[in-house]
GROMACS .gro file of C-alpha atoms in nm:
model
  153
    1MET     CA    1  10.534   3.784  -7.583
    2GLU     CA    2  10.295   3.456  -7.524
    3LYS     CA    3   9.938   3.462  -7.655
    4GLY     CA    4   9.764   3.398  -7.327
    5ILE     CA    5   9.385   3.306  -7.283
    6ASN     CA    6   9.266   3.670  -7.278
    7SER     CA    7   9.420   3.779  -7.627
    8TYR     CA    8   9.241   3.400  -7.809
    9ILE     CA    9   8.915   3.535  -7.591
   10LEU     CA   10   8.964   3.905  -7.750
   11GLU     CA   11   9.062   3.736  -8.101
   12LYS     CA   12   8.776   3.519  -8.139
   13PHE     CA   13   8.507   3.753  -8.035
   14GLY     CA   14   8.656   4.008  -8.292
   15ILE     CA   15   8.741   4.245  -7.937
   16GLU     CA   16   9.010   4.492  -8.004
   17PRO     CA   17   9.253   4.492  -7.747
   18LYS     CA   18   9.276   4.794  -7.506
   19ASP     CA   19   9.593   4.935  -7.324
   20VAL     CA   20   9.615   4.795  -7.005
   21ARG     CA   21   9.723   5.033  -6.860
   22SER     CA   22   9.390   5.243  -6.910
   23TYR     CA   23   9.179   5.017  -6.705
   24SER     CA   24   9.126   5.133  -6.350
   25PRO     CA   25   9.257   4.932  -6.073
   26LEU     CA   26   8.886   4.815  -5.946
   27THR     CA   27   8.842   4.692  -6.315
   28LEU     CA   28   9.172   4.494  -6.312
   29ALA     CA   29   9.057   4.356  -5.953
   30TYR     CA   30   8.729   4.292  -6.115
   31ILE     CA   31   8.890   4.046  -6.389
   32GLY     CA   32   9.157   3.930  -6.170
   33ASP     CA   33   8.916   3.802  -5.918
   34GLY     CA   34   8.770   3.589  -6.145
   35VAL     CA   35   9.098   3.445  -6.275
   36TYR     CA   36   9.242   3.375  -5.961
   37ASP     CA   37   8.919   3.192  -5.842
   38LEU     CA   38   8.925   2.995  -6.178
   39ILE     CA   39   9.302   2.915  -6.134
   40ILE     CA   40   9.253   2.791  -5.721
   41ARG     CA   41   8.929   2.610  -5.872
   42SER     CA   42   9.155   2.467  -6.144
   43MET     CA   43   9.366   2.320  -5.904
   44VAL     CA   44   9.116   2.180  -5.628
   45VAL     CA   45   8.909   1.989  -5.924
   46GLY     CA   46   9.288   1.897  -6.075
   47LYS     CA   47   9.300   1.646  -5.763
   48GLY     CA   48   9.009   1.465  -5.853
   49ASN     CA   49   8.666   1.395  -5.773
   50ALA     CA   50   8.497   1.531  -5.446
   51ARG     CA   51   8.137   1.678  -5.326
   52VAL     CA   52   8.088   1.947  -5.475
   53ASN     CA   53   8.075   2.133  -5.127
   54GLU     CA   54   8.399   2.016  -5.013
   55MET     CA   55   8.571   2.127  -5.336
   56ASN     CA   56   8.375   2.456  -5.273
   57ARG     CA   57   8.555   2.478  -4.918
   58ARG     CA   58   8.856   2.427  -4.984
   59THR     CA   59   8.871   2.703  -5.299
   60SER     CA   60   8.697   2.948  -5.014
   61GLU     CA   61   8.974   2.907  -4.760
   62ILE     CA   62   9.224   3.004  -5.033
   63VAL     CA   63   9.037   3.323  -5.235
   64LYS     CA   64   8.891   3.475  -4.917
   65ALA     CA   65   9.065   3.848  -4.833
   66HIS     CA   66   9.242   3.722  -4.540
   67ALA     CA   67   9.397   3.431  -4.754
   68GLN     CA   68   9.547   3.685  -5.044
   69SER     CA   69   9.621   3.946  -4.823
   70GLN     CA   70   9.882   3.712  -4.662
   71LEU     CA   71   9.997   3.560  -4.986
   72ILE     CA   72  10.076   3.948  -5.110
   73GLY     CA   73  10.230   3.990  -4.758
   74ARG     CA   74  10.452   3.713  -4.885
   75LEU     CA   75  10.492   3.811  -5.238
   76MET     CA   76  10.608   4.166  -5.177
   77PRO     CA   77  10.966   4.127  -5.196
   78GLU     CA   78  10.912   3.939  -5.528
   79LEU     CA   79  10.750   4.207  -5.717
   80THR     CA   80  10.908   4.412  -5.997
   81GLU     CA   81  10.841   4.785  -5.971
   82GLU     CA   82  10.581   4.771  -6.209
   83GLU     CA   83  10.383   4.521  -6.046
   84LEU     CA   84  10.409   4.679  -5.703
   85ALA     CA   85  10.271   4.997  -5.827
   86VAL     CA   86   9.986   4.792  -5.983
   87TYR     CA   87   9.909   4.617  -5.658
   88LYS     CA   88   9.919   4.992  -5.456
   89ARG     CA   89   9.694   5.110  -5.693
   90GLY     CA   90   9.463   4.802  -5.639
   91ARG     CA   91   9.485   4.845  -5.266
   92ASN     CA   92   9.411   5.237  -5.248
   93ALA     CA   93   9.133   5.231  -5.472
   94LYS     CA   94   8.836   5.321  -5.294
   95SER     CA   95   8.533   5.076  -5.347
   96ALA     CA   96   8.159   5.116  -5.256
   97THR     CA   97   8.173   4.775  -5.045
   98VAL     CA   98   8.397   4.568  -4.812
   99ALA     CA   99   8.364   4.194  -4.851
  100LYS     CA  100   8.178   4.031  -4.555
  101ASN     CA  101   8.414   3.847  -4.284
  102ALA     CA  102   8.691   4.065  -4.369
  103THR     CA  103   8.874   4.344  -4.209
  104VAL     CA  104   8.939   4.660  -4.420
  105VAL     CA  105   9.295   4.591  -4.433
  106ASP     CA  106   9.274   4.254  -4.542
  107TYR     CA  107   8.990   4.344  -4.821
  108ARG     CA  108   9.226   4.634  -4.978
  109ARG     CA  109   9.505   4.401  -4.980
  110ALA     CA  110   9.315   4.129  -5.149
  111THR     CA  111   9.173   4.408  -5.385
  112GLY     CA  112   9.532   4.520  -5.457
  113LEU     CA  113   9.656   4.121  -5.543
  114GLU     CA  114   9.350   4.050  -5.770
  115ALA     CA  115   9.462   4.386  -5.932
  116LEU     CA  116   9.783   4.245  -5.983
  117ILE     CA  117   9.643   3.944  -6.132
  118GLY     CA  118   9.420   4.132  -6.353
  119TYR     CA  119   9.712   4.306  -6.504
  120LEU     CA  120   9.897   4.041  -6.570
  121TYR     CA  121   9.621   3.826  -6.718
  122LEU     CA  122   9.517   4.117  -6.978
  123GLN     CA  123   9.850   4.153  -7.033
  124ASP     CA  124   9.894   3.754  -7.159
  125ARG     CA  125  10.155   3.703  -6.887
  126THR     CA  126  10.039   3.404  -6.786
  127GLU     CA  127  10.378   3.284  -6.698
  128ARG     CA  128  10.459   3.558  -6.432
  129MET     CA  129  10.117   3.515  -6.327
  130MET     CA  130  10.108   3.134  -6.238
  131GLU     CA  131  10.485   3.199  -6.081
  132LEU     CA  132  10.358   3.425  -5.836
  133ILE     CA  133  10.087   3.221  -5.738
  134LEU     CA  134  10.234   2.914  -5.687
  135MET     CA  135  10.519   3.129  -5.510
  136GLY     CA  136  10.273   3.263  -5.248
  137LEU     CA  137  10.087   2.904  -5.200
  138ASP     CA  138  10.442   2.761  -5.113
  139GLU     CA  139  10.580   3.033  -4.923
  140SER     CA  140  10.278   3.031  -4.722
  141GLY     CA  141  10.385   2.703  -4.581
  142LYS     CA  142  10.067   2.557  -4.731
  143GLY     CA  143  10.198   2.433  -5.067
  144GLU     CA  144   9.985   2.313  -5.330
  145GLU     CA  145   9.934   1.971  -5.173
  146ASP     CA  146   9.881   2.161  -4.808
  147ALA     CA  147   9.621   2.386  -4.944
  148LEU     CA  148   9.439   2.150  -5.092
  149ARG     CA  149   9.478   1.891  -4.868
  150GLY     CA  150   9.103   1.700  -4.764
  151VAL     CA  151   8.986   1.756  -5.128
  152ASP     CA  152   8.969   1.428  -5.234
  153ASP     CA  153   8.977   1.298  -4.907
   0.00000   0.00000   0.00000
């Protein structure tokens, strides 16, 4: 198994790794939200210098609940049984809040995607996590280039 950033962080801070399956789906979604946001921000920044408000606008378009809901919809046929089970646990988790500007369905599906991203991240399955995100962006008709269009204009 590859050594991902999560293992590196835990090792450097002297934290014993936990069994990822013991985490609640909302805990997985919590870390997955941050990881997904960092990946998309890295893509946006990687396109070059731009005004921060423009980079933030592009990032927000990709990480908002509706976009995440569409992305997971495209990925469903590609998920393994294990990944699908993690997604469903996240989607079905009862959250105390709902995102503003999102339908309940989009918010729940986005939470499921974030739980899956968090699960893969905590297992140091970075390659699979990136494969799914790239596949989801490519199949959207918004490949990496289209998803980031206008960032460095």
